[in-house]
Amino acid sequence: MNTMRLFGTNGVRGVANVDLTPSMVLKLCQSIGTFFRSGRITVGRDGRLSGPMLSEATMAGLTSVGCEVVDVGVAPTPCVQYLTQLWKMDGGVVITASHNPPEYNGVKVLARDGVEIPRSDELAIEEIYRRQGWSSADWRHVGKIFSRRHGIDTYVHDIGRHFDRETVRKAGLTALVDPGNGVGALATPYVLRDLGCGVRTINSNVDGSFPSRPSEPTPQNLKYLTETVRALGVDFAVALDGDADRAIFLDEKGHVHWGDRTFALIEQFFLADNKGEKLVTPVSSSQVVEDVAKAYGGSVIWTRVGSVDVSRKMLETGARLGGEENGGIFYAPHIPVRDGTIAAAFIASILAKTQEKLSTLLGRLPSYYNAKEKVVCPNEKKEQVLREIQGRARGSRIETIDGVKVWHKDNSWILIRPSGTEPVFRLFAEAKTEDETSRLISTYKQIVEDLAK
Ligand code: MG
């Protein structure tokens, strides 16, 4: 872990007891508590083996500087986010490394609205950490810790309120839930059951060693799930990541669908009931998101890649629905953070409403071919290379909010983004044909290679 910058793209992450030692987390949480001026803080954690150790260090750090802690225990990240906002807390801390391998853990800091704190607040916490600028509370003012393990029941119940139980119950759907031994096991099956679905589960014992599959729900990590869907004959399957903020769906035939297509389906039904609404999605999402918006009278707001950017943009613009290609669905009337469980409830409710198969509904959406590539470029040259690409880009539309995205008349596009972690540029392209997709990639790969030399 870089000692200068603690916070990465998604909180403070590292290997437990190597980067994230109890003493490091203690000091970090003394800094976080100082930043929150000794307010009331929710603490929750995912199911990782180092979770109990690090959440004890978290609570010790927060209470030592006078914060009051409400401990919700093991819970999905979006559940801790929801409760932070619902209980009008001053902030929250989640001990999670999301989809990372089991040896990792992390500290995610939430603002009072439940959304991750902005970059400027991360810098303020790092500054307190660097100068050890906390002061221990007098013994009389050490913070109290309240345990509210039933918070997850409130979360499960409150998701159900956004859907029509009667319609779902009548449809008699059966869902297969695969939390991948993550904490989604504690929420997603219960929400679907509460809505009236029959629910089967697999890998649903919470186990921080992730014995069954890697905790990121990518198509290659879900091959066995295809077989399970076919064997059980369910209407759909949902696979979650380790902290259950992302959901990837399989149709009744066992085909894995990527997140921006299921987002587009949810978007279609949302827009049918809510004409003229804005949808928020990162520039890396498929064109299908904009196609659906146009067809149903909505409009798309593109953001930088990252869930916090989507959440903050939704708050800023009042948009009610957001989505990401990696399986993040954000629904502001619940809370504008990504939530794998609410995504599952949306899909169940759409299937119930339409009485159609998930493969049929997704098959009706416009489809595109996509391709990815990366080009090596030294970090110090990235900025200049990016400027030159912007200058050379020719298209019907250009978006420079994150890297450069160039659209062409036929709606094909290419996105060229500098990686935040590696000395490379990442290229993503999408077009109506495979040939056109490869042509876009090879043209721009050549340009980036020439500039990066
Ligand atoms: Mg996650």
CSV table of C-alpha atoms and ligand atoms in Angstrom, one decimal:
chain,number,residue,atom,x,y,z
A,1,MET,CA,0.0,0.0,0.0
A,2,ASN,CA,1.2,3.5,-0.8
A,3,THR,CA,2.0,5.2,2.4
A,4,MET,CA,1.3,8.7,0.9
A,5,ARG,CA,-2.2,7.9,-0.3
A,6,LEU,CA,-4.3,5.7,1.9
A,7,PHE,CA,-7.5,5.8,-0.1
A,8,GLY,CA,-7.7,4.1,-3.4
A,9,THR,CA,-10.6,4.1,-5.8
A,10,ASN,CA,-12.9,2.4,-3.3
A,11,GLY,CA,-11.8,3.2,0.3
A,12,VAL,CA,-8.6,2.0,2.0
A,13,ARG,CA,-7.7,-1.5,0.7
A,14,GLY,CA,-4.9,-4.0,1.4
A,15,VAL,CA,-3.9,-7.4,2.7
A,16,ALA,CA,-5.1,-8.1,6.2
A,17,ASN,CA,-2.3,-8.1,8.8
A,18,VAL,CA,0.2,-6.9,6.1
A,19,ASP,CA,-1.2,-3.5,5.0
A,20,LEU,CA,-4.3,-3.4,7.2
A,21,THR,CA,-3.0,-4.3,10.6
A,22,PRO,CA,-5.1,-3.7,13.7
A,23,SER,CA,-2.9,-0.9,14.8
A,24,MET,CA,-3.1,0.8,11.3
A,25,VAL,CA,-6.9,0.5,11.3
A,26,LEU,CA,-7.0,1.8,14.9
A,27,LYS,CA,-5.1,5.0,13.9
A,28,LEU,CA,-7.1,5.3,10.7
A,29,CYS,CA,-10.4,5.1,12.6
A,30,GLN,CA,-9.1,7.6,15.3
A,31,SER,CA,-8.6,9.9,12.3
A,32,ILE,CA,-12.0,9.1,10.8
A,33,GLY,CA,-13.6,9.7,14.2
A,34,THR,CA,-11.8,13.0,14.6
A,35,PHE,CA,-13.0,14.0,11.1
A,36,PHE,CA,-16.6,13.2,12.1
A,37,ARG,CA,-16.2,15.4,15.2
A,38,SER,CA,-17.0,12.5,17.6
A,39,GLY,CA,-20.5,12.0,16.1
A,40,ARG,CA,-22.6,8.8,15.8
A,41,ILE,CA,-21.1,6.3,13.4
A,42,THR,CA,-22.5,3.0,11.9
A,43,VAL,CA,-20.0,0.2,11.7
A,44,GLY,CA,-20.6,-3.0,9.6
A,45,ARG,CA,-18.5,-5.6,7.9
A,46,ASP,CA,-18.6,-8.3,5.2
A,47,GLY,CA,-17.9,-11.9,6.0
A,48,ARG,CA,-14.1,-11.9,5.6
A,49,LEU,CA,-12.0,-13.9,8.1
A,50,SER,CA,-10.1,-10.7,9.2
A,51,GLY,CA,-13.5,-8.9,9.6
A,52,PRO,CA,-14.0,-9.4,13.4
A,53,MET,CA,-10.4,-8.4,14.1
A,54,LEU,CA,-10.6,-5.2,12.0
A,55,SER,CA,-14.0,-4.2,13.1
A,56,GLU,CA,-13.0,-4.4,16.7
A,57,ALA,CA,-10.0,-2.1,15.9
A,58,THR,CA,-12.4,0.2,14.0
A,59,MET,CA,-14.8,0.5,16.9
A,60,ALA,CA,-11.9,1.0,19.4
A,61,GLY,CA,-10.5,3.8,17.2
A,62,LEU,CA,-13.8,5.5,16.8
A,63,THR,CA,-14.9,5.3,20.5
A,64,SER,CA,-11.4,6.3,21.7
A,65,VAL,CA,-11.9,9.7,20.2
A,66,GLY,CA,-15.5,10.0,21.5
A,67,CYS,CA,-17.6,8.7,18.7
A,68,GLU,CA,-20.8,6.7,19.5
A,69,VAL,CA,-20.8,3.5,17.5
A,70,VAL,CA,-23.9,1.5,16.3
A,71,ASP,CA,-22.6,-1.9,15.3
A,72,VAL,CA,-24.7,-3.6,12.7
A,73,GLY,CA,-22.4,-6.6,12.4
A,74,VAL,CA,-22.1,-8.7,9.3
A,75,ALA,CA,-24.2,-7.1,6.5
A,76,PRO,CA,-24.1,-6.2,2.8
A,77,THR,CA,-22.4,-2.9,2.2
A,78,PRO,CA,-25.6,-1.3,0.8
A,79,CYS,CA,-27.4,-2.3,4.0
A,80,VAL,CA,-24.9,-0.4,6.1
A,81,GLN,CA,-25.2,2.5,3.7
A,82,TYR,CA,-29.0,2.4,4.0
A,83,LEU,CA,-29.1,2.3,7.8
A,84,THR,CA,-26.6,5.1,8.1
A,85,GLN,CA,-29.0,7.3,6.2
A,86,LEU,CA,-32.2,5.9,7.8
A,87,TRP,CA,-30.9,6.3,11.3
A,88,LYS,CA,-29.6,9.8,10.6
A,89,MET,CA,-26.1,8.9,11.7
A,90,ASP,CA,-23.2,11.3,11.2
A,91,GLY,CA,-21.3,8.8,9.1
A,92,GLY,CA,-20.4,5.1,8.7
A,93,VAL,CA,-17.5,2.7,8.3
A,94,VAL,CA,-17.7,-0.6,6.4
A,95,ILE,CA,-15.0,-3.2,6.8
A,96,THR,CA,-15.0,-4.8,3.3
A,97,ALA,CA,-12.8,-5.6,0.3
A,98,SER,CA,-15.9,-6.1,-2.0
A,99,HIS,CA,-14.9,-8.7,-4.6
A,100,ASN,CA,-11.2,-8.9,-3.9
A,101,PRO,CA,-9.5,-12.2,-3.0
A,102,PRO,CA,-10.0,-13.5,0.6
A,103,GLU,CA,-6.7,-12.2,2.0
A,104,TYR,CA,-7.7,-8.6,1.4
A,105,ASN,CA,-9.8,-6.3,3.5
A,106,GLY,CA,-10.7,-2.6,3.4
A,107,VAL,CA,-12.1,0.4,5.2
A,108,LYS,CA,-14.9,2.2,3.4
A,109,VAL,CA,-16.1,5.6,4.9
A,110,LEU,CA,-19.6,6.8,4.4
A,111,ALA,CA,-21.1,10.3,4.7
A,112,ARG,CA,-24.3,10.9,6.5
A,113,ASP,CA,-26.3,10.2,3.4
A,114,GLY,CA,-24.9,6.7,3.2
A,115,VAL,CA,-22.8,7.5,0.0
A,116,GLU,CA,-19.0,7.1,0.2
A,117,ILE,CA,-17.3,10.3,1.3
A,118,PRO,CA,-16.0,12.6,-1.5
A,119,ARG,CA,-12.3,12.7,-2.4
A,120,SER,CA,-11.8,16.0,-0.5
A,121,ASP,CA,-12.9,14.4,2.7
A,122,GLU,CA,-10.6,11.4,2.1
A,123,LEU,CA,-7.7,13.9,1.9
A,124,ALA,CA,-8.8,15.6,5.1
A,125,ILE,CA,-8.8,12.2,6.9
A,126,GLU,CA,-5.4,11.3,5.4
A,127,GLU,CA,-4.1,14.7,6.7
A,128,ILE,CA,-5.3,13.9,10.3
A,129,TYR,CA,-3.7,10.4,10.0
A,130,ARG,CA,-0.4,11.8,8.8
A,131,ARG,CA,0.0,14.4,11.6
A,132,GLN,CA,-1.6,12.0,14.2
A,133,GLY,CA,-4.0,14.9,14.7
A,134,TRP,CA,-6.5,13.1,17.0
A,135,SER,CA,-7.0,13.5,20.7
A,136,SER,CA,-8.1,10.7,22.9
A,137,ALA,CA,-11.4,11.4,24.8
A,138,ASP,CA,-11.3,11.8,28.6
A,139,TRP,CA,-12.3,8.4,30.2
A,140,ARG,CA,-15.7,9.8,31.0
A,141,HIS,CA,-16.3,10.6,27.3
A,142,VAL,CA,-15.1,7.4,25.6
A,143,GLY,CA,-17.9,6.5,23.1
A,144,LYS,CA,-20.5,3.9,23.7
A,145,ILE,CA,-21.1,0.9,21.4
A,146,PHE,CA,-24.6,-0.2,20.7
A,147,SER,CA,-25.3,-3.5,18.9
A,148,ARG,CA,-28.2,-3.4,16.4
A,149,ARG,CA,-27.9,-6.6,14.5
A,150,HIS,CA,-31.5,-6.5,13.5
A,151,GLY,CA,-30.8,-3.6,11.2
A,152,ILE,CA,-30.5,-6.0,8.3
A,153,ASP,CA,-34.2,-7.0,8.9
A,154,THR,CA,-35.2,-3.3,8.4
A,155,TYR,CA,-33.2,-3.2,5.2
A,156,VAL,CA,-34.7,-6.4,3.8
A,157,HIS,CA,-38.2,-5.2,4.7
A,158,ASP,CA,-37.7,-1.7,3.3
A,159,ILE,CA,-36.5,-3.0,-0.1
A,160,GLY,CA,-39.8,-4.9,-0.5
A,161,ARG,CA,-41.8,-1.7,-0.1
A,162,HIS,CA,-40.7,-0.6,-3.6
A,163,PHE,CA,-42.3,-3.6,-5.4
A,164,ASP,CA,-45.7,-5.0,-5.9
A,165,ARG,CA,-45.7,-8.2,-3.9
A,166,GLU,CA,-49.1,-9.3,-5.2
A,167,THR,CA,-47.9,-9.4,-8.8
A,168,VAL,CA,-44.7,-11.2,-8.0
A,169,ARG,CA,-46.5,-13.8,-5.8
A,170,LYS,CA,-49.1,-14.5,-8.5
A,171,ALA,CA,-46.3,-15.1,-11.1
A,172,GLY,CA,-45.0,-18.1,-9.2
A,173,LEU,CA,-41.3,-17.4,-10.1
A,174,THR,CA,-38.4,-19.5,-8.9
A,175,ALA,CA,-35.0,-17.7,-8.5
A,176,LEU,CA,-31.6,-19.2,-7.8
A,177,VAL,CA,-29.4,-17.0,-5.6
A,178,ASP,CA,-25.6,-17.4,-5.6
A,179,PRO,CA,-24.0,-15.0,-3.1
A,180,GLY,CA,-20.6,-16.7,-3.7
A,181,ASN,CA,-20.3,-17.2,0.1
A,182,GLY,CA,-20.6,-13.5,0.6
A,183,VAL,CA,-22.9,-11.5,2.8
A,184,GLY,CA,-25.6,-11.3,0.1
A,185,ALA,CA,-26.7,-14.6,1.6
A,186,LEU,CA,-28.2,-12.7,4.5
A,187,ALA,CA,-30.4,-10.4,2.4
A,188,THR,CA,-31.1,-11.3,-1.2
A,189,PRO,CA,-32.8,-14.7,-0.7
A,190,TYR,CA,-35.0,-13.1,2.0
A,191,VAL,CA,-36.1,-10.2,-0.1
A,192,LEU,CA,-37.0,-12.4,-3.0
A,193,ARG,CA,-38.9,-14.8,-0.7
A,194,ASP,CA,-40.7,-11.8,0.9
A,195,LEU,CA,-41.8,-10.7,-2.6
A,196,GLY,CA,-43.3,-14.1,-3.2
A,197,CYS,CA,-40.6,-15.9,-5.3
A,198,GLY,CA,-39.6,-19.5,-4.7
A,199,VAL,CA,-35.9,-19.3,-3.8
A,200,ARG,CA,-33.1,-21.8,-4.2
A,201,THR,CA,-29.7,-21.0,-3.0
A,202,ILE,CA,-26.1,-22.1,-3.8
A,203,ASN,CA,-22.9,-21.1,-2.0
A,204,SER,CA,-25.0,-19.3,0.6
A,205,ASN,CA,-23.1,-20.0,3.8
A,206,VAL,CA,-21.1,-16.9,4.6
A,207,ASP,CA,-17.5,-18.0,4.4
A,208,GLY,CA,-14.7,-15.4,4.2
A,209,SER,CA,-12.3,-17.9,2.6
A,210,PHE,CA,-14.6,-17.9,-0.5
A,211,PRO,CA,-14.3,-21.7,-1.0
A,212,SER,CA,-16.7,-22.0,-3.9
A,213,ARG,CA,-15.8,-19.4,-6.4
A,214,PRO,CA,-13.8,-16.1,-6.6
A,215,SER,CA,-16.1,-13.4,-5.2
A,216,GLU,CA,-16.3,-11.3,-8.4
A,217,PRO,CA,-19.3,-12.5,-10.5
A,218,THR,CA,-17.6,-12.5,-13.9
A,219,PRO,CA,-18.9,-14.9,-16.7
A,220,GLN,CA,-15.8,-17.2,-16.3
A,221,ASN,CA,-16.4,-17.4,-12.5
A,222,LEU,CA,-20.0,-18.4,-13.1
A,223,LYS,CA,-19.7,-21.3,-15.6
A,224,TYR,CA,-21.0,-23.9,-13.0
A,225,LEU,CA,-24.0,-21.7,-12.4
A,226,THR,CA,-25.1,-22.1,-16.0
A,227,GLU,CA,-25.3,-25.9,-15.3
A,228,THR,CA,-27.2,-25.4,-12.1
A,229,VAL,CA,-29.8,-23.1,-13.7
A,230,ARG,CA,-30.4,-25.8,-16.3
A,231,ALA,CA,-30.5,-28.6,-13.8
A,232,LEU,CA,-33.0,-26.8,-11.5
A,233,GLY,CA,-35.1,-25.2,-14.2
A,234,VAL,CA,-35.4,-21.8,-12.5
A,235,ASP,CA,-36.7,-18.6,-14.0
A,236,PHE,CA,-33.5,-16.7,-13.4
A,237,ALA,CA,-30.3,-16.7,-11.3
A,238,VAL,CA,-28.5,-13.9,-9.6
A,239,ALA,CA,-24.8,-14.0,-8.6
A,240,LEU,CA,-23.5,-11.4,-6.2
A,241,ASP,CA,-20.1,-10.1,-5.3
A,242,GLY,CA,-18.6,-10.5,-1.8
A,243,ASP,CA,-20.4,-7.5,-0.2
A,244,ALA,CA,-23.5,-7.8,-2.4
A,245,ASP,CA,-23.5,-4.4,-4.0
A,246,ARG,CA,-23.2,-5.9,-7.5
A,247,ALA,CA,-25.4,-8.5,-9.2
A,248,ILE,CA,-25.0,-10.4,-12.4
A,249,PHE,CA,-28.0,-12.3,-13.9
A,250,LEU,CA,-28.4,-15.5,-15.7
A,251,ASP,CA,-31.6,-16.2,-17.8
A,252,GLU,CA,-33.7,-19.3,-17.6
A,253,LYS,CA,-31.4,-21.0,-20.2
A,254,GLY,CA,-28.3,-20.3,-18.0
A,255,HIS,CA,-26.8,-17.6,-20.2
A,256,VAL,CA,-24.8,-14.9,-18.2
A,257,HIS,CA,-25.8,-11.3,-19.1
A,258,TRP,CA,-23.5,-8.5,-18.4
A,259,GLY,CA,-24.6,-5.6,-16.1
A,260,ASP,CA,-25.3,-2.9,-18.6
A,261,ARG,CA,-27.8,-5.1,-20.4
A,262,THR,CA,-29.8,-5.9,-17.3
A,263,PHE,CA,-29.6,-2.2,-16.4
A,264,ALA,CA,-31.0,-1.4,-19.8
A,265,LEU,CA,-33.9,-3.8,-19.1
A,266,ILE,CA,-34.6,-2.2,-15.7
A,267,GLU,CA,-34.3,1.2,-17.3
A,268,GLN,CA,-36.9,0.3,-20.0
A,269,PHE,CA,-39.5,-0.6,-17.4
A,270,PHE,CA,-38.6,2.4,-15.2
A,271,LEU,CA,-39.0,4.8,-18.1
A,272,ALA,CA,-42.3,3.2,-19.2
A,273,ASP,CA,-43.7,4.4,-15.8
A,274,ASN,CA,-41.6,7.5,-15.5
A,275,LYS,CA,-41.5,9.4,-18.8
A,276,GLY,CA,-38.7,11.9,-19.4
A,277,GLU,CA,-36.4,10.7,-16.5
A,278,LYS,CA,-32.7,11.0,-16.4
A,279,LEU,CA,-30.5,7.9,-16.1
A,280,VAL,CA,-26.9,8.0,-14.8
A,281,THR,CA,-24.2,5.6,-16.0
A,282,PRO,CA,-20.4,5.7,-16.5
A,283,VAL,CA,-18.9,6.3,-20.0
A,284,SER,CA,-17.9,2.7,-20.1
A,285,SER,CA,-21.5,1.4,-20.4
A,286,SER,CA,-23.0,-0.1,-23.5
A,287,GLN,CA,-24.8,2.0,-26.1
A,288,VAL,CA,-27.9,0.0,-25.3
A,289,VAL,CA,-28.4,2.2,-22.2
A,290,GLU,CA,-28.8,5.3,-24.5
A,291,ASP,CA,-30.8,3.4,-27.1
A,292,VAL,CA,-33.4,2.4,-24.5
A,293,ALA,CA,-33.4,6.0,-23.1
A,294,LYS,CA,-34.1,7.4,-26.6
A,295,ALA,CA,-36.8,4.9,-27.3
A,296,TYR,CA,-38.6,5.5,-24.0
A,297,GLY,CA,-38.3,9.2,-23.8
A,298,GLY,CA,-35.4,9.4,-21.2
A,299,SER,CA,-31.9,10.9,-21.3
A,300,VAL,CA,-28.5,9.6,-20.2
A,301,ILE,CA,-26.1,11.5,-18.0
A,302,TRP,CA,-22.6,10.0,-18.5
A,303,THR,CA,-20.1,10.0,-15.5
A,304,ARG,CA,-16.6,9.0,-14.8
A,305,VAL,CA,-16.1,5.3,-14.2
A,306,GLY,CA,-16.7,4.5,-10.5
A,307,SER,CA,-19.8,3.9,-8.3
A,308,VAL,CA,-19.2,7.0,-6.2
A,309,ASP,CA,-19.3,9.1,-9.3
A,310,VAL,CA,-22.7,7.6,-10.2
A,311,SER,CA,-24.1,8.1,-6.7
A,312,ARG,CA,-23.0,11.7,-6.4
A,313,LYS,CA,-24.3,12.6,-9.9
A,314,MET,CA,-27.7,11.1,-9.0
A,315,LEU,CA,-27.8,13.2,-5.9
A,316,GLU,CA,-26.7,16.3,-7.8
A,317,THR,CA,-29.2,15.9,-10.6
A,318,GLY,CA,-32.1,14.2,-8.8
A,319,ALA,CA,-31.9,11.2,-11.1
A,320,ARG,CA,-33.7,8.2,-9.6
A,321,LEU,CA,-32.0,5.3,-11.5
A,322,GLY,CA,-28.4,4.5,-12.3
A,323,GLY,CA,-26.4,1.5,-13.4
A,324,GLU,CA,-23.0,0.2,-14.2
A,325,GLU,CA,-21.7,-2.5,-16.7
A,326,ASN,CA,-20.2,-4.5,-13.8
A,327,GLY,CA,-23.7,-5.1,-12.3
A,328,GLY,CA,-24.3,-2.1,-10.1
A,329,ILE,CA,-27.9,-0.9,-9.9
A,330,PHE,CA,-28.7,2.4,-8.1
A,331,TYR,CA,-32.2,3.3,-7.1
A,332,ALA,CA,-32.5,6.6,-5.3
A,333,PRO,CA,-36.0,6.2,-3.8
A,334,HIS,CA,-34.3,3.4,-1.7
A,335,ILE,CA,-30.8,4.9,-1.6
A,336,PRO,CA,-28.6,6.1,-4.5
A,337,VAL,CA,-25.8,3.5,-4.0
A,338,ARG,CA,-25.4,0.3,-5.9
A,339,ASP,CA,-27.3,-2.6,-4.4
A,340,GLY,CA,-27.3,-6.2,-5.7
A,341,THR,CA,-30.4,-7.1,-3.7
A,342,ILE,CA,-32.6,-4.4,-5.1
A,343,ALA,CA,-31.3,-5.3,-8.6
A,344,ALA,CA,-32.6,-8.9,-8.0
A,345,ALA,CA,-36.0,-7.5,-6.8
A,346,PHE,CA,-36.3,-5.4,-10.0
A,347,ILE,CA,-35.7,-8.4,-12.3
A,348,ALA,CA,-38.2,-10.5,-10.4
A,349,SER,CA,-40.8,-7.8,-10.6
A,350,ILE,CA,-40.2,-7.3,-14.3
A,351,LEU,CA,-40.6,-11.0,-15.0
A,352,ALA,CA,-43.7,-11.1,-13.0
A,353,LYS,CA,-45.2,-8.0,-14.7
A,354,THR,CA,-44.5,-9.2,-18.2
A,355,GLN,CA,-45.0,-12.9,-17.8
A,356,GLU,CA,-42.1,-13.3,-20.2
A,357,LYS,CA,-38.8,-15.1,-20.1
A,358,LEU,CA,-35.7,-13.2,-19.1
A,359,SER,CA,-33.9,-14.4,-22.3
A,360,THR,CA,-36.8,-13.1,-24.4
A,361,LEU,CA,-36.8,-9.7,-22.7
A,362,LEU,CA,-33.0,-9.3,-22.9
A,363,GLY,CA,-33.0,-10.7,-26.4
A,364,ARG,CA,-35.3,-7.8,-27.6
A,365,LEU,CA,-32.7,-5.1,-26.6
A,366,PRO,CA,-30.4,-3.9,-29.3
A,367,SER,CA,-27.2,-5.9,-29.2
A,368,TYR,CA,-23.6,-4.9,-29.9
A,369,TYR,CA,-20.2,-6.5,-30.2
A,370,ASN,CA,-17.6,-5.3,-27.8
A,371,ALA,CA,-13.8,-5.6,-27.5
A,372,LYS,CA,-11.1,-4.5,-25.1
A,373,GLU,CA,-7.4,-3.9,-25.5
A,374,LYS,CA,-4.6,-2.3,-23.5
A,375,VAL,CA,-1.6,-0.3,-24.6
A,376,VAL,CA,1.5,0.3,-22.5
A,377,CYS,CA,2.2,4.0,-21.7
A,378,PRO,CA,4.5,5.4,-19.0
A,379,ASN,CA,2.5,7.1,-16.3
A,380,GLU,CA,4.3,10.5,-16.8
A,381,LYS,CA,3.3,10.5,-20.5
A,382,LYS,CA,-0.4,9.7,-20.0
A,383,GLU,CA,-1.6,13.2,-19.7
A,384,GLN,CA,0.1,14.5,-22.8
A,385,VAL,CA,-1.0,11.4,-24.8
A,386,LEU,CA,-4.6,11.9,-23.7
A,387,ARG,CA,-4.5,15.5,-24.9
A,388,GLU,CA,-3.2,14.5,-28.3
A,389,ILE,CA,-5.8,11.8,-28.6
A,390,GLN,CA,-8.5,14.4,-27.8
A,391,GLY,CA,-7.0,16.6,-30.6
A,392,ARG,CA,-7.0,13.8,-33.1
A,393,ALA,CA,-10.4,12.2,-32.3
A,394,ARG,CA,-12.9,12.4,-35.1
A,395,GLY,CA,-16.5,11.4,-34.5
A,396,SER,CA,-20.1,12.5,-34.4
A,397,ARG,CA,-19.8,13.2,-30.6
A,398,ILE,CA,-16.9,13.3,-28.1
A,399,GLU,CA,-17.1,13.0,-24.3
A,400,THR,CA,-14.0,13.8,-22.3
A,401,ILE,CA,-15.3,13.3,-18.7
A,402,ASP,CA,-13.1,10.2,-18.2
A,403,GLY,CA,-10.5,9.6,-20.9
A,404,VAL,CA,-11.9,10.2,-24.4
A,405,LYS,CA,-15.1,8.6,-25.7
A,406,VAL,CA,-15.7,9.0,-29.4
A,407,TRP,CA,-19.0,8.1,-31.0
A,408,HIS,CA,-19.6,7.6,-34.7
A,409,LYS,CA,-22.7,8.2,-36.8
A,410,ASP,CA,-23.7,4.5,-36.6
A,411,ASN,CA,-23.6,4.6,-32.8
A,412,SER,CA,-20.3,2.7,-32.6
A,413,TRP,CA,-17.9,4.1,-30.1
A,414,ILE,CA,-14.5,3.7,-28.6
A,415,LEU,CA,-13.3,4.8,-25.1
A,416,ILE,CA,-9.7,5.4,-24.4
A,417,ARG,CA,-8.9,5.7,-20.6
A,418,PRO,CA,-5.6,5.9,-18.7
A,419,SER,CA,-5.6,3.2,-16.0
A,420,GLY,CA,-5.4,4.6,-12.5
A,421,THR,CA,-3.3,1.7,-11.2
A,422,GLU,CA,-1.1,0.5,-14.2
A,423,PRO,CA,1.1,2.3,-16.8
A,424,VAL,CA,-1.4,1.5,-19.6
A,425,PHE,CA,-4.3,3.0,-21.6
A,426,ARG,CA,-7.4,0.8,-21.7
A,427,LEU,CA,-9.4,0.7,-24.9
A,428,PHE,CA,-13.1,-0.4,-25.0
A,429,ALA,CA,-15.0,-0.4,-28.3
A,430,GLU,CA,-18.6,-1.3,-29.2
A,431,ALA,CA,-20.2,-1.6,-32.6
A,432,LYS,CA,-23.0,-3.4,-34.5
A,433,THR,CA,-20.6,-5.9,-36.1
A,434,GLU,CA,-17.5,-7.8,-34.9
A,435,ASP,CA,-15.4,-6.4,-37.9
A,436,GLU,CA,-16.3,-2.8,-37.0
A,437,THR,CA,-15.4,-3.4,-33.4
A,438,SER,CA,-12.0,-4.8,-34.2
A,439,ARG,CA,-11.4,-2.0,-36.8
A,440,LEU,CA,-12.0,0.6,-34.1
A,441,ILE,CA,-9.7,-1.1,-31.6
A,442,SER,CA,-6.9,-1.5,-34.1
A,443,THR,CA,-7.1,2.0,-35.5
A,444,TYR,CA,-7.0,3.6,-32.0
A,445,LYS,CA,-4.4,1.1,-30.7
A,446,GLN,CA,-2.1,2.2,-33.4
A,447,ILE,CA,-2.7,5.9,-32.6
A,448,VAL,CA,-2.1,5.4,-28.8
A,449,GLU,CA,1.0,3.2,-29.5
A,450,ASP,CA,2.5,5.9,-31.7
A,451,LEU,CA,1.8,8.7,-29.2
A,452,ALA,CA,3.1,6.6,-26.2
A,453,LYS,CA,6.5,5.8,-27.9
B,1,MG,MG,-18.8,-4.9,-4.0
